Tab-separated table of C-alpha atoms in Angstrom:
chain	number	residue	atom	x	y	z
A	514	UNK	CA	5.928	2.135	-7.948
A	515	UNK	CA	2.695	2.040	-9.478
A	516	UNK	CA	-0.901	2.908	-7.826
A	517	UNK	CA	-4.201	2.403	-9.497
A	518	UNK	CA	-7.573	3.229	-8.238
A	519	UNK	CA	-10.117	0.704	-8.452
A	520	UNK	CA	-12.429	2.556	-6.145
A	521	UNK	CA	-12.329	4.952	-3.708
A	522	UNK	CA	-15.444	6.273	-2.036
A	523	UNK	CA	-17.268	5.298	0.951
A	524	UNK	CA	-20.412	3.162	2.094
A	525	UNK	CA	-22.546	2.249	-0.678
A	526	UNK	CA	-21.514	2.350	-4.271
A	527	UNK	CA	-23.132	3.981	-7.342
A	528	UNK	CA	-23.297	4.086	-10.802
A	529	UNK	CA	-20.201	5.962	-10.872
A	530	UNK	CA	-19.216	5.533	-7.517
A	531	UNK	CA	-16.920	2.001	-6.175
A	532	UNK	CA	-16.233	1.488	-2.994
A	533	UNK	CA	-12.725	1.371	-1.609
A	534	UNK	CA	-10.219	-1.236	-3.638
A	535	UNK	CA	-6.693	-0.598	-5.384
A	536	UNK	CA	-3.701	-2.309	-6.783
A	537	UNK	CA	-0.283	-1.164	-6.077
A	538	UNK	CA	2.774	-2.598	-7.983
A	539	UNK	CA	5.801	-2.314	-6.407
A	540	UNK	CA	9.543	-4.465	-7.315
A	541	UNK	CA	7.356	-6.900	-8.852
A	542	UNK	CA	4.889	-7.290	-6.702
A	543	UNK	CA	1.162	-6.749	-7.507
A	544	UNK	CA	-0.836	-5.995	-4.338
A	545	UNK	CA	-4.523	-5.515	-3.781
A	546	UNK	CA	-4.971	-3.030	-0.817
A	547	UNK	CA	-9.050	-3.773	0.353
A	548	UNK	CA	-11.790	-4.935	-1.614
A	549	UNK	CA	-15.066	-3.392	-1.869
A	550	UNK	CA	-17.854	-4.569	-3.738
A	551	UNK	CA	-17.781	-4.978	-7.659
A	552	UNK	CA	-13.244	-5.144	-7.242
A	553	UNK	CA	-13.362	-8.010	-9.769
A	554	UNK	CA	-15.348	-6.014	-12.111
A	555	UNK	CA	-12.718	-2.608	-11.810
A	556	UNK	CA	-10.102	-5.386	-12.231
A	557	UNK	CA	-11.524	-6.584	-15.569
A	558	UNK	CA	-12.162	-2.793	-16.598
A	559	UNK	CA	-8.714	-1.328	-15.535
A	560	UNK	CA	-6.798	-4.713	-17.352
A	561	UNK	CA	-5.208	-5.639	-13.811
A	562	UNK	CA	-4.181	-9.142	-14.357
A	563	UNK	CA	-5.703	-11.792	-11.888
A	564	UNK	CA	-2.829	-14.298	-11.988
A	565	UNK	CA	-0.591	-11.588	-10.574
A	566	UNK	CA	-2.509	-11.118	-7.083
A	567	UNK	CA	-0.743	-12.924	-4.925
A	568	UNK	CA	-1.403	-10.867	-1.761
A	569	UNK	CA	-4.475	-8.985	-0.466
A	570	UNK	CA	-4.604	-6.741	2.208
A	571	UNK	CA	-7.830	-6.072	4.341
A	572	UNK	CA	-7.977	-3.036	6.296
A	573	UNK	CA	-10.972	-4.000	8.191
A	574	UNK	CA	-14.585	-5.693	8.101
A	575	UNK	CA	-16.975	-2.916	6.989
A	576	UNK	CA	-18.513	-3.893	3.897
A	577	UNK	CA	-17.324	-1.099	1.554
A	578	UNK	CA	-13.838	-2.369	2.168
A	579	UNK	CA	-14.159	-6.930	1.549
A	580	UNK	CA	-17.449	-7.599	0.410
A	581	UNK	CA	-15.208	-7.503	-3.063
A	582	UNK	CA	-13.614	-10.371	-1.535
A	583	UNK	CA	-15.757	-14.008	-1.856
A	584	UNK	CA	-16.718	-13.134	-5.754
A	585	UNK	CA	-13.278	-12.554	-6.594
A	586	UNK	CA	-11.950	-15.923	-4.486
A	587	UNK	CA	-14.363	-17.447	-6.443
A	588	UNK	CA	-13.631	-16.542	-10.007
A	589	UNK	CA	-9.860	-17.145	-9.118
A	590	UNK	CA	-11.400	-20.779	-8.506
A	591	UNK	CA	-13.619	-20.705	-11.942
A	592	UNK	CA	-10.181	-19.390	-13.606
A	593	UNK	CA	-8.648	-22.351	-12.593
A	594	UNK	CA	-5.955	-20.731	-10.329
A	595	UNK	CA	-2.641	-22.759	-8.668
A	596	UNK	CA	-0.828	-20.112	-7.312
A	597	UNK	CA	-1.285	-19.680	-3.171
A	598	UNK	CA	-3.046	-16.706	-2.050
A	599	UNK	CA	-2.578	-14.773	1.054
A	600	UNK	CA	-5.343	-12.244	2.405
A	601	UNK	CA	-3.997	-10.605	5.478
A	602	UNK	CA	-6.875	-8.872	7.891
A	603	UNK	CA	-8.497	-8.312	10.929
A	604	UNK	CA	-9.390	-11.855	12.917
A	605	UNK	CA	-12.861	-12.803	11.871
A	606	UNK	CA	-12.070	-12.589	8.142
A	607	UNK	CA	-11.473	-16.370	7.720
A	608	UNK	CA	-14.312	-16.966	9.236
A	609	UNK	CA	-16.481	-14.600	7.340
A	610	UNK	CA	-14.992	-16.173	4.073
A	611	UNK	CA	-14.983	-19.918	4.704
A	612	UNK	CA	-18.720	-20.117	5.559
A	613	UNK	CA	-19.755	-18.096	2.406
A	614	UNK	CA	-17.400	-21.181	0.777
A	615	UNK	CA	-19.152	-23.950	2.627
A	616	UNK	CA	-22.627	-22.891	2.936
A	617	UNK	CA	-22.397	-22.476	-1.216
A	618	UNK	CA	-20.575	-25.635	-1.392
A	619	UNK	CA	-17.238	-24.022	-3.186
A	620	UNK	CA	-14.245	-24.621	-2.468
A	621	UNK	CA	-10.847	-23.396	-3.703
A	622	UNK	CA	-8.521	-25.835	-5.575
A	623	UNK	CA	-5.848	-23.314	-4.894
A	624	UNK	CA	-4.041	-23.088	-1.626
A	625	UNK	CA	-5.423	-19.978	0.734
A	626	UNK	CA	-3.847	-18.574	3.775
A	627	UNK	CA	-5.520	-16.274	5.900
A	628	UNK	CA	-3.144	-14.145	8.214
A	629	UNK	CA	-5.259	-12.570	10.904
A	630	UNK	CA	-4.531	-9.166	12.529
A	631	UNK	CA	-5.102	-8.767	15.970
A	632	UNK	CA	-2.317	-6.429	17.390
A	633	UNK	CA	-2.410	-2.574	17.907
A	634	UNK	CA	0.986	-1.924	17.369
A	635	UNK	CA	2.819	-1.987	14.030
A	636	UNK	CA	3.746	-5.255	12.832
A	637	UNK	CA	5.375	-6.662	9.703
A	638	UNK	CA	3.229	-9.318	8.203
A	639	UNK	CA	4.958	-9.666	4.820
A	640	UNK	CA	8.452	-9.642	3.987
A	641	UNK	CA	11.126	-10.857	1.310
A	642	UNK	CA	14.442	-9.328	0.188
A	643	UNK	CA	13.135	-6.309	-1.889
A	644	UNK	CA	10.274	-4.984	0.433
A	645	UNK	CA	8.534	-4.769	3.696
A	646	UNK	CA	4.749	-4.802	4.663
A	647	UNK	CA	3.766	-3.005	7.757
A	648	UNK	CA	1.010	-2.677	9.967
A	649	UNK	CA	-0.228	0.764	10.612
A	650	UNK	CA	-2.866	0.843	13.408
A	651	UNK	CA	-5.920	3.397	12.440
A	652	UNK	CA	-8.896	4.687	15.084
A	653	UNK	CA	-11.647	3.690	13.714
A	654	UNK	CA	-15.290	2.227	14.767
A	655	UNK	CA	-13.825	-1.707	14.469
A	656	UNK	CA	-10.556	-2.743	14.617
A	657	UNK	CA	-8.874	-1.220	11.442
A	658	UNK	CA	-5.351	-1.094	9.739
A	659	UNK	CA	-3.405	0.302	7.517
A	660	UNK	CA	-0.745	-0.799	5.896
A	661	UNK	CA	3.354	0.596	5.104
A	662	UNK	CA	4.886	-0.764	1.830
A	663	UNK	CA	8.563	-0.090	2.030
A	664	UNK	CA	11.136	-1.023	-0.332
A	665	UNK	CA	14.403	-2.155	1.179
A	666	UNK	CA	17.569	-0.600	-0.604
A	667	UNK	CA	19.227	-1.917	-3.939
A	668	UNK	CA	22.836	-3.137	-3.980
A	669	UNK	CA	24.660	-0.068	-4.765
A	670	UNK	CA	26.264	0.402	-8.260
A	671	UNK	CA	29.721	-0.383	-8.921
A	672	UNK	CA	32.089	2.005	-10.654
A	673	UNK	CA	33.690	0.166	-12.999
A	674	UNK	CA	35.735	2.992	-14.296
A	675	UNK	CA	36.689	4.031	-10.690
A	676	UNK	CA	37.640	0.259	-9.867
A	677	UNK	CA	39.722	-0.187	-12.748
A	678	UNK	CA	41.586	3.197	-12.620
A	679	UNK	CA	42.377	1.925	-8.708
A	680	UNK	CA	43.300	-1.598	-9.644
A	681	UNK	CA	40.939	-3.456	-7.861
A	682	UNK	CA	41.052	-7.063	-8.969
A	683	UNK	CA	37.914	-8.584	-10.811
A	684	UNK	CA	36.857	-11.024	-7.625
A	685	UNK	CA	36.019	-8.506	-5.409
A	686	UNK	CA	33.554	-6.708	-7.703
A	687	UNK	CA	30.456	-9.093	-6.318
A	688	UNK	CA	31.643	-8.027	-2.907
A	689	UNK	CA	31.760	-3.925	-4.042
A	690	UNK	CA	27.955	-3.985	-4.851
A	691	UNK	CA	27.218	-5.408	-1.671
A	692	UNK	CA	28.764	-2.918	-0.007
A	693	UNK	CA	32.285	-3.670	1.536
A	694	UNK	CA	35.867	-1.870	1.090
A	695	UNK	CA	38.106	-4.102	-0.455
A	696	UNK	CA	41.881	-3.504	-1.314
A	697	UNK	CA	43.276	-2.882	-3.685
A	698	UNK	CA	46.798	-4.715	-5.692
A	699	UNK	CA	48.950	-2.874	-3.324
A	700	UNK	CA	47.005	-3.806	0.113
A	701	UNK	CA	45.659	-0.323	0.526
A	702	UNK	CA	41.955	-0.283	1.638
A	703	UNK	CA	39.884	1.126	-0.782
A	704	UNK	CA	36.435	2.864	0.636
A	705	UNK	CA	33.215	1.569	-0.903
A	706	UNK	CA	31.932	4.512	-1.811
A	707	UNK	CA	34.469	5.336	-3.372
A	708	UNK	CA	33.697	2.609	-6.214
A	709	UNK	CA	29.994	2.436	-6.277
A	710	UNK	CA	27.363	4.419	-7.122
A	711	UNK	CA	24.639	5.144	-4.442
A	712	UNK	CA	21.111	3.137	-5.552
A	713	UNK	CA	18.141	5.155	-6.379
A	714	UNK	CA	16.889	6.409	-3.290
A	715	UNK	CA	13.960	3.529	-1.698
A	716	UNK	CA	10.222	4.592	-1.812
A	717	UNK	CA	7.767	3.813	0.761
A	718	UNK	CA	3.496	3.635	0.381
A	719	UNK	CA	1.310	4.152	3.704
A	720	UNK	CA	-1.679	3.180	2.851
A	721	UNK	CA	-4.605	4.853	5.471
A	722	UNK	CA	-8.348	4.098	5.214
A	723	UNK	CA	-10.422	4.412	7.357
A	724	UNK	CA	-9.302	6.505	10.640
A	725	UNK	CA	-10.253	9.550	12.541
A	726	UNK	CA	-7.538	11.673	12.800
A	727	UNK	CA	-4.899	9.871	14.380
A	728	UNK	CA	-1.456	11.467	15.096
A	729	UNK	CA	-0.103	8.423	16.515
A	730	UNK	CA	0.641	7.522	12.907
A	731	UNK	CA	3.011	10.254	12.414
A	732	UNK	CA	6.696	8.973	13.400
A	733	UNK	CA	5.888	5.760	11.740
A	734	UNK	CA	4.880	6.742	7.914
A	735	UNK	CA	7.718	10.060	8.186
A	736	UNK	CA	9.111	10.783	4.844
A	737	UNK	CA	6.987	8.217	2.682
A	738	UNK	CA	7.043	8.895	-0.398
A	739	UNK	CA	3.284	8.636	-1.211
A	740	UNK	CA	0.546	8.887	2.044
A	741	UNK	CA	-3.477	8.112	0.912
A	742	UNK	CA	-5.267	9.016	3.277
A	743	UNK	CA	-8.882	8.879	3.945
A	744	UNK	CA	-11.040	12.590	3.550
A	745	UNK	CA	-14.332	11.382	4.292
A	746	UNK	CA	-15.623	14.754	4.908
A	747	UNK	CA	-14.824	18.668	4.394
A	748	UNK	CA	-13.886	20.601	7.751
A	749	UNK	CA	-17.954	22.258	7.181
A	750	UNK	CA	-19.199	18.747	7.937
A	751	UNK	CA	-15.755	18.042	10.876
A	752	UNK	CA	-18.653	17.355	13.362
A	753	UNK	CA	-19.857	14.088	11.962
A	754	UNK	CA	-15.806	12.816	12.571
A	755	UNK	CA	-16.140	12.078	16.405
A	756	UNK	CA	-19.136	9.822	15.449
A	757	UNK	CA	-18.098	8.221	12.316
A	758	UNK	CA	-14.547	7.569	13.105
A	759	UNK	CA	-13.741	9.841	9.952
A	760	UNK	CA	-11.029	12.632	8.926
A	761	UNK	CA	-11.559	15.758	6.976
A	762	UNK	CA	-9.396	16.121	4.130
A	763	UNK	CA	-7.732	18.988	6.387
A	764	UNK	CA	-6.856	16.439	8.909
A	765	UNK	CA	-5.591	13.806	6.083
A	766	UNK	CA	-3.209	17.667	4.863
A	767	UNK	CA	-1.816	17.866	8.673
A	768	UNK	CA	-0.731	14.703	9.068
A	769	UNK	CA	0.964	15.134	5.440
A	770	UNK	CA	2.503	17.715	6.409
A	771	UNK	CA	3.958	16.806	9.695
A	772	UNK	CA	5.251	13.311	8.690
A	773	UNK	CA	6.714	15.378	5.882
A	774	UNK	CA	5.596	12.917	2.777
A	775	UNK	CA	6.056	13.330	-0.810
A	776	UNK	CA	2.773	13.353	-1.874
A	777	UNK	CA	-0.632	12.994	-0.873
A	778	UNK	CA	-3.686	11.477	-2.511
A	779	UNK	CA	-7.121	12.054	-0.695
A	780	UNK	CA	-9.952	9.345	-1.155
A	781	UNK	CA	-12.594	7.890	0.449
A	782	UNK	CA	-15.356	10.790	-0.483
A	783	UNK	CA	-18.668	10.815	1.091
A	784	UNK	CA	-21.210	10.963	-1.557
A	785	UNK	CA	-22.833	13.774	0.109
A	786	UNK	CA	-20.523	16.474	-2.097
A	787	UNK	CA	-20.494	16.822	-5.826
A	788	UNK	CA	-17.302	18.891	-6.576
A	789	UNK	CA	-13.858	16.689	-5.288
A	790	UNK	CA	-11.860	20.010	-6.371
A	791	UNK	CA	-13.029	21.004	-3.099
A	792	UNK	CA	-11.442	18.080	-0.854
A	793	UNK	CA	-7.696	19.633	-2.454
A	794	UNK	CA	-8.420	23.013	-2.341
A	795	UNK	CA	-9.073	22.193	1.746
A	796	UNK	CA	-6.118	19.690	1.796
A	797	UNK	CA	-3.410	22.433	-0.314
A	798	UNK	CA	-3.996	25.263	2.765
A	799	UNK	CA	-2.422	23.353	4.721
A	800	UNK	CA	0.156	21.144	2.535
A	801	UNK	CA	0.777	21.865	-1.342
A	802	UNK	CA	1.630	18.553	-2.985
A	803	UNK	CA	-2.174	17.076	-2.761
A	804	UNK	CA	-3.611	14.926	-5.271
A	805	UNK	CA	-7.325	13.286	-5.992
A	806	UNK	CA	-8.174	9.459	-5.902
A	807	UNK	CA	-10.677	8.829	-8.729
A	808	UNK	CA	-12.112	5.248	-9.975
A	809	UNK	CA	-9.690	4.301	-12.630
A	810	UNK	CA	-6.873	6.873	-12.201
A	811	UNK	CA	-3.359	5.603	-12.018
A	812	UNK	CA	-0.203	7.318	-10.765
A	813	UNK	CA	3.557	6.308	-11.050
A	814	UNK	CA	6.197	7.569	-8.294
């Protein structure tokens, strides 16, 4: 599982400064989690591959987070794209995108599906046999979400040596992997896990941009391997979060800590502080394993 940072501060970008955009590759998938202005451009720089997007996921309609999104429809059309593509985000989104098409007089000569969110409760909106998409509803200003990517579990292994040494015939070993008991020569039922190997343990991505702090969120994203999670703000600054619809990077470090993650990446910086050192020093009070989003950085789990 693979996670790199296209951009990851808020409102307007700078020099040095994108807005909010990343990739995420996961059992073959490459995704593109929100895209803020100048994403095609961090794309180019970072060596993502366009042909690979096959998915994009909006996590709501405030510029810093899709204004990415007509320029790079475009260039897919300019590349000369045939592969379908599927943006998933809050109703209006179609809208928003087709008359930027038509009033320009482009349009794609790729297929493009627009899934539009309107529910408040989790929903799946993308699934196939090796992972699971997830709505995860946010408080924020507009309707916002943000999104679970959960792998589903591999076959497990089969023990050939075990299998052999209890004469288990050859036909059955499809049926091991998936799971069953199966007898043995004799007619004696053999346990499964008794000839398989357990697969590598699943990993999970909740994805969280922007939202006030919003415990709701906890029993949904418990035990994910990797949370981001927005840190707009330091707790000295906590009073602009009832207005904004913002968390401190505190707030992101509680709810890391009690939906007991793996790890947790802060992002989403307002460009009002100079020193990001201070967003984990805040964050590791209250939950040690804390790690910094920054424009270009990529992390493997």
């Amino acid at each position: 599982m693979n996670l790199t940072i296209l951009g990851c501060h808020s409102a307007t970008p700078t020099a040095s400064a994108h807005p909010t955009a990343q990739v995420l590759e996961m059992k073959g998938h490459l995704f593109l989690i929100d895209c803020g202005e100048g994403t095609q451009v961090q794309l180019r720089k970072y060596k993502v591959k366009f042909s690979r997007i096959k998915h994009i996921f909006i996590s709501h309609l405030h510029g810093d987070h899709f204004f990415g999104l007509p320029g790079l429809i475009s260039t897919f059309l300019l590349l000369g794209r045939e592969a379908e593509l599927h943006v998933y985000g809050p109703k209006g989104i179609k809208e928003a995108i087709l008359l930027l098409l038509k009033l320009g007089k482009t349009y794609t000569n790729y297929p493009l599906y627009f899934h539009e969110l309107e529910e408040t409760s989790p929903q799946i909106i993308f699934e196939d046999d090796k992972l699971s998409v997830e709505t995860i509803p946010l408080a924020h200003r507009v309707y916002t979400n943000g999104f679970f990517f959960k792998e589903k579990p591999d076959e497990r292994k089969l023990n050939v040596e075990a299998a052999r040494k209890l004469n288990i015939d050859l036909s059955y070993y499809n049926k091991i992997k998936q799971g069953f008991d199966v007898e043995d020569k004799t007619g004696k039922l053999i346990p499964n896990n008794d000839i398989t190997f357990d697969p590598p343990p699943t990993k999970s991505y909740a994805y969280c941009s922007d939202t006030a702090y919003n415990p709701e969120m906890i029993p949904q994203i418990e035990g994910a391997t990797v949370l981001y999670h927005e840190s707009t703000f330091l707790e000295e600054h906590h009073h602009l979060c009832e207005k904004t619809k913002h968390s401190t990077a505190k707030e992101a470090a509680v709810i890391a800590k009690k939906a007991k993650v793996g790890t947790l990446i802060l992002g989403h910086y307002s460009g009002r502080y100079g020193n990001l050192e201070l967003f984990r020093k805040e964050a590791q009070e209250v939950f040690e394993n804390v790690d910094l989003a920054e424009d270009g950085k990529r992390f493997s789990f």
